[in-house]
CSV table of C-alpha atoms in Angstrom, one decimal:
chain,number,residue,atom,x,y,z
A,24,ASP,CA,8.1,11.7,-22.0
A,25,GLY,CA,4.6,13.1,-21.2
A,26,GLY,CA,3.9,13.9,-17.6
A,27,ILE,CA,2.9,16.4,-15.0
A,28,THR,CA,5.6,18.4,-13.2
A,29,GLN,CA,5.2,20.3,-9.9
A,30,SER,CA,7.7,22.7,-8.5
A,31,PRO,CA,9.3,23.3,-6.1
A,32,LYS,CA,9.4,20.0,-4.3
A,33,TYR,CA,9.8,21.8,-0.9
A,34,LEU,CA,8.6,25.3,-0.1
A,35,PHE,CA,8.8,27.4,3.1
A,36,ARG,CA,6.5,30.3,3.8
A,37,LYS,CA,6.7,32.9,6.4
A,38,GLU,CA,3.6,34.0,8.2
A,39,GLY,CA,1.6,36.5,6.1
A,40,GLN,CA,3.2,35.7,2.8
A,41,ASN,CA,1.6,34.5,-0.4
A,42,VAL,CA,3.3,31.7,-2.2
A,43,THR,CA,2.7,30.1,-5.6
A,44,LEU,CA,3.0,26.4,-6.5
A,45,SER,CA,3.7,25.5,-10.1
A,46,CYS,CA,2.0,22.7,-12.0
A,47,GLU,CA,2.7,22.0,-15.7
A,48,GLN,CA,1.5,19.1,-17.9
A,49,ASN,CA,2.4,18.1,-21.4
A,50,LEU,CA,-0.2,15.4,-21.7
A,51,ASN,CA,-2.7,17.6,-23.6
A,52,HIS,CA,-5.2,17.0,-20.8
A,53,ASP,CA,-8.2,19.3,-20.5
A,54,ALA,CA,-8.9,19.0,-16.8
A,55,MET,CA,-6.5,19.9,-14.0
A,56,TYR,CA,-6.8,19.6,-10.2
A,57,TRP,CA,-5.2,20.7,-7.0
A,58,TYR,CA,-5.4,18.6,-3.9
A,59,ARG,CA,-4.2,19.0,-0.3
A,60,GLN,CA,-3.1,16.0,1.6
A,61,ASP,CA,-2.9,16.0,5.4
A,62,PRO,CA,-2.3,12.8,7.5
A,63,GLY,CA,-5.6,10.9,7.9
A,64,GLN,CA,-7.6,13.3,5.7
A,65,GLY,CA,-7.0,11.7,2.3
A,66,LEU,CA,-6.9,14.0,-0.8
A,67,ARG,CA,-9.1,17.0,-0.5
A,68,LEU,CA,-10.0,19.0,-3.6
A,69,ILE,CA,-9.0,22.7,-3.6
A,70,TYR,CA,-9.8,23.8,-7.1
A,71,TYR,CA,-10.3,22.2,-10.5
A,72,SER,CA,-10.4,23.4,-14.1
A,73,GLN,CA,-12.0,21.8,-17.0
A,74,ILE,CA,-11.0,24.3,-19.7
A,75,VAL,CA,-8.7,27.3,-20.1
A,76,ASN,CA,-9.9,30.5,-18.4
A,77,ASP,CA,-12.4,28.6,-16.3
A,78,PHE,CA,-12.1,26.9,-12.9
A,79,GLN,CA,-14.4,25.8,-10.0
A,80,LYS,CA,-13.9,25.7,-6.2
A,81,GLY,CA,-13.5,22.3,-4.6
A,82,ASP,CA,-14.3,21.5,-1.0
A,83,ILE,CA,-11.6,23.6,0.7
A,84,ALA,CA,-11.0,26.6,-1.6
A,85,GLU,CA,-10.9,29.2,1.1
A,86,GLY,CA,-7.4,30.9,1.3
A,87,TYR,CA,-6.4,29.6,-2.1
A,88,SER,CA,-6.5,31.0,-5.6
A,89,VAL,CA,-5.7,29.6,-9.1
A,90,SER,CA,-5.5,30.7,-12.7
A,91,ARG,CA,-5.7,28.7,-16.0
A,92,GLU,CA,-4.4,31.0,-18.7
A,93,LYS,CA,-2.8,28.1,-20.7
A,94,LYS,CA,-4.0,24.5,-21.1
A,95,GLU,CA,-0.7,23.1,-19.8
A,96,SER,CA,-0.4,25.3,-16.7
A,97,PHE,CA,-2.5,25.5,-13.5
A,98,PRO,CA,-0.6,27.4,-10.7
A,99,LEU,CA,-1.9,27.5,-7.2
A,100,THR,CA,-1.4,30.5,-4.9
A,101,VAL,CA,-1.6,29.9,-1.1
A,102,THR,CA,-2.6,33.3,0.3
A,103,SER,CA,-2.1,34.7,3.7
A,104,ALA,CA,-5.8,34.1,4.4
A,105,GLN,CA,-5.0,30.3,4.6
A,106,LYS,CA,-4.4,29.9,8.3
A,107,ASN,CA,-3.0,26.4,8.3
A,108,PRO,CA,-1.2,26.0,5.0
A,109,THR,CA,1.4,23.4,6.0
A,110,ALA,CA,0.6,20.3,4.0
A,111,PHE,CA,1.5,18.2,1.0
A,112,TYR,CA,0.0,19.6,-2.3
A,113,LEU,CA,-0.7,17.4,-5.3
A,114,CYS,CA,-1.6,18.5,-8.8
A,115,ALA,CA,-3.3,16.1,-11.2
A,116,SER,CA,-4.7,16.1,-14.7
A,117,THR,CA,-7.2,13.9,-16.6
A,118,LEU,CA,-8.5,13.6,-20.1
A,119,HIS,CA,-12.3,13.7,-20.0
A,120,GLY,CA,-12.4,12.4,-16.4
A,121,THR,CA,-10.5,9.2,-17.1
A,122,GLU,CA,-7.2,8.1,-15.5
A,123,ALA,CA,-5.7,10.9,-13.4
A,124,PHE,CA,-2.0,11.5,-13.6
A,125,PHE,CA,-0.4,13.1,-10.5
A,126,GLY,CA,2.7,15.2,-10.1
A,127,GLN,CA,5.3,14.4,-7.4
A,128,GLY,CA,3.9,17.0,-5.0
A,129,THR,CA,5.1,20.1,-3.2
A,130,ARG,CA,5.6,20.0,0.6
A,131,LEU,CA,4.8,23.4,2.0
A,132,THR,CA,5.9,24.4,5.5
A,133,VAL,CA,5.1,27.6,7.4
A,134,VAL,CA,8.2,28.9,9.3
B,20,GLN,CA,-18.9,15.0,-0.6
B,21,GLN,CA,-16.0,12.7,0.0
B,22,PRO,CA,-16.8,9.0,-0.5
B,23,VAL,CA,-16.4,6.9,2.6
B,24,GLN,CA,-13.8,4.2,2.7
B,25,SER,CA,-13.6,1.2,5.0
B,26,PRO,CA,-11.6,-0.1,6.7
B,27,GLN,CA,-9.2,2.7,7.6
B,28,ALA,CA,-6.3,0.2,7.9
B,29,VAL,CA,-5.6,-3.4,7.1
B,30,ILE,CA,-2.6,-5.5,8.1
B,31,LEU,CA,-2.0,-8.8,6.2
B,32,ARG,CA,0.5,-11.5,5.8
B,33,GLU,CA,1.8,-12.1,2.3
B,34,GLY,CA,-0.6,-14.3,0.4
B,35,GLU,CA,-3.7,-13.3,2.3
B,36,ASP,CA,-6.7,-11.5,0.7
B,37,ALA,CA,-8.2,-8.1,1.5
B,38,VAL,CA,-11.3,-6.1,0.5
B,39,ILE,CA,-11.5,-2.3,0.6
B,40,ASN,CA,-14.9,-0.7,0.3
B,41,CYS,CA,-15.9,2.7,-1.0
B,42,SER,CA,-19.4,4.1,-0.6
B,43,SER,CA,-21.2,7.4,-1.4
B,44,SER,CA,-24.3,9.2,-0.3
B,45,LYS,CA,-24.7,10.4,-3.8
B,46,ALA,CA,-25.3,8.5,-7.0
B,47,LEU,CA,-22.1,7.1,-8.4
B,48,TYR,CA,-21.3,7.5,-12.1
B,49,SER,CA,-17.8,6.3,-12.0
B,50,VAL,CA,-15.2,5.1,-9.5
B,51,HIS,CA,-11.5,5.4,-9.7
B,52,TRP,CA,-9.0,3.4,-7.6
B,53,TYR,CA,-5.4,4.6,-6.8
B,54,ARG,CA,-2.5,3.4,-4.7
B,55,GLN,CA,-0.1,5.7,-3.0
B,56,LYS,CA,3.2,4.7,-1.5
B,57,HIS,CA,4.7,6.8,1.2
B,58,GLY,CA,6.2,10.0,-0.1
B,59,GLU,CA,5.1,9.3,-3.7
B,60,ALA,CA,2.3,10.4,-6.0
B,61,PRO,CA,-0.8,8.2,-6.2
B,62,VAL,CA,-0.8,5.8,-9.1
B,63,PHE,CA,-3.9,4.8,-11.1
B,64,LEU,CA,-5.2,1.2,-10.7
B,65,MET,CA,-8.5,1.2,-12.5
B,66,ILE,CA,-11.7,3.0,-13.3
B,67,LEU,CA,-15.2,1.5,-13.2
B,68,LEU,CA,-18.1,3.0,-15.1
B,69,LYS,CA,-21.8,2.9,-14.4
B,70,GLY,CA,-23.1,-0.6,-15.3
B,71,GLY,CA,-21.9,-2.8,-12.5
B,72,GLU,CA,-18.9,-4.0,-14.4
B,73,GLN,CA,-16.0,-5.7,-12.7
B,74,LYS,CA,-12.5,-5.0,-13.7
B,75,GLY,CA,-9.2,-6.6,-12.9
B,76,HIS,CA,-5.6,-6.1,-13.1
B,77,ASP,CA,-3.3,-9.0,-12.2
B,78,LYS,CA,-4.6,-10.1,-8.8
B,79,ILE,CA,-6.4,-6.8,-8.0
B,80,SER,CA,-10.0,-6.5,-9.1
B,81,ALA,CA,-12.9,-4.2,-8.3
B,82,SER,CA,-16.7,-4.2,-8.6
B,83,PHE,CA,-19.1,-1.3,-8.8
B,84,ASN,CA,-22.7,-1.6,-7.6
B,85,GLU,CA,-24.5,1.6,-8.6
B,86,LYS,CA,-27.7,0.7,-6.8
B,87,LYS,CA,-25.9,0.4,-3.5
B,88,GLN,CA,-23.7,3.4,-4.5
B,89,GLN,CA,-20.6,1.5,-3.6
B,90,SER,CA,-17.5,-0.1,-5.0
B,91,SER,CA,-15.1,-2.7,-3.6
B,92,LEU,CA,-11.5,-3.4,-4.4
B,93,TYR,CA,-10.3,-7.0,-4.0
B,94,LEU,CA,-6.7,-7.8,-3.5
B,95,THR,CA,-6.0,-11.5,-3.9
B,96,ALA,CA,-2.9,-13.4,-2.7
B,97,SER,CA,-1.3,-10.1,-1.5
B,98,GLN,CA,2.3,-9.4,-2.3
B,99,LEU,CA,4.7,-7.1,-0.3
B,100,SER,CA,4.5,-4.6,-3.2
B,101,TYR,CA,0.7,-4.1,-2.5
B,102,SER,CA,1.5,-2.1,0.7
B,103,GLY,CA,0.5,1.5,0.5
B,104,THR,CA,-2.6,3.6,0.9
B,105,TYR,CA,-5.5,3.0,-1.4
B,106,PHE,CA,-7.9,5.8,-2.4
B,107,CYS,CA,-11.2,5.6,-4.2
B,108,GLY,CA,-12.3,8.7,-6.3
B,109,THR,CA,-15.7,9.6,-7.5
B,110,ASP,CA,-17.4,12.2,-9.6
B,111,PRO,CA,-20.2,13.5,-7.3
B,112,GLN,CA,-21.9,15.5,-10.1
B,113,GLY,CA,-22.1,12.8,-12.7
B,114,GLY,CA,-20.7,13.7,-16.1
B,115,SER,CA,-18.6,16.5,-14.8
B,116,GLU,CA,-14.8,16.1,-14.4
B,117,LYS,CA,-14.9,16.9,-10.7
B,118,LEU,CA,-12.9,14.2,-8.9
B,119,VAL,CA,-13.1,13.8,-5.1
B,120,PHE,CA,-11.3,11.2,-3.0
B,121,GLY,CA,-12.0,9.2,0.2
B,122,LYS,CA,-9.7,9.4,3.2
B,123,GLY,CA,-7.9,6.3,2.1
B,124,THR,CA,-7.2,2.8,3.4
B,125,LYS,CA,-3.7,2.0,4.6
B,126,LEU,CA,-2.7,-1.6,3.6
B,127,THR,CA,0.4,-3.2,5.2
B,128,VAL,CA,1.5,-6.5,3.9
B,129,ASN,CA,4.1,-8.3,6.1
B,130,PRO,CA,6.3,-11.3,5.1
């Protein structure tokens, strides 16, 4: 079955560490996205990518980095520069801006 | 650049109707609507394209007024399964694949 897979489901980070969240899709979608979800804030766009080897900053890119070396993969790194990383992270993909498919999310907690 | 949703929360009894609004300060080219249940990924409901069309799915329909830069989601004869948080998503750059979401409207349907 086609879909979008995020891993891990839960992730714990120590202060000062970088962590990488995985997102893989087998839908052959061109565009991929990372969103951060905090209570009452909705879905805020971190980064998005329309094609391989290209990506654009969203509204809250500071403290995050991404890469898009393969069409099916769009990993997100939460760097130590992100001062408040505890949140629920969602990855999504679309085909030409149509229906977005979301992964099941990764819940990141700073310990 | 986030679209603005209203109201923030709605509580209904089963069988009642609700309207959720989504507006933008920028021109709208398309509007997406999604529903997210607690702890789950958002699920696509419908997409409306420029042209003022109205779409429907079962007892959930939506309209898109590009002149007023707003869209409305109509839930008729609500069912318990309609409970969740509803998000509208827009492309603020028109024709790009950037997708930004509002803060959401929490809908609770009680028996």
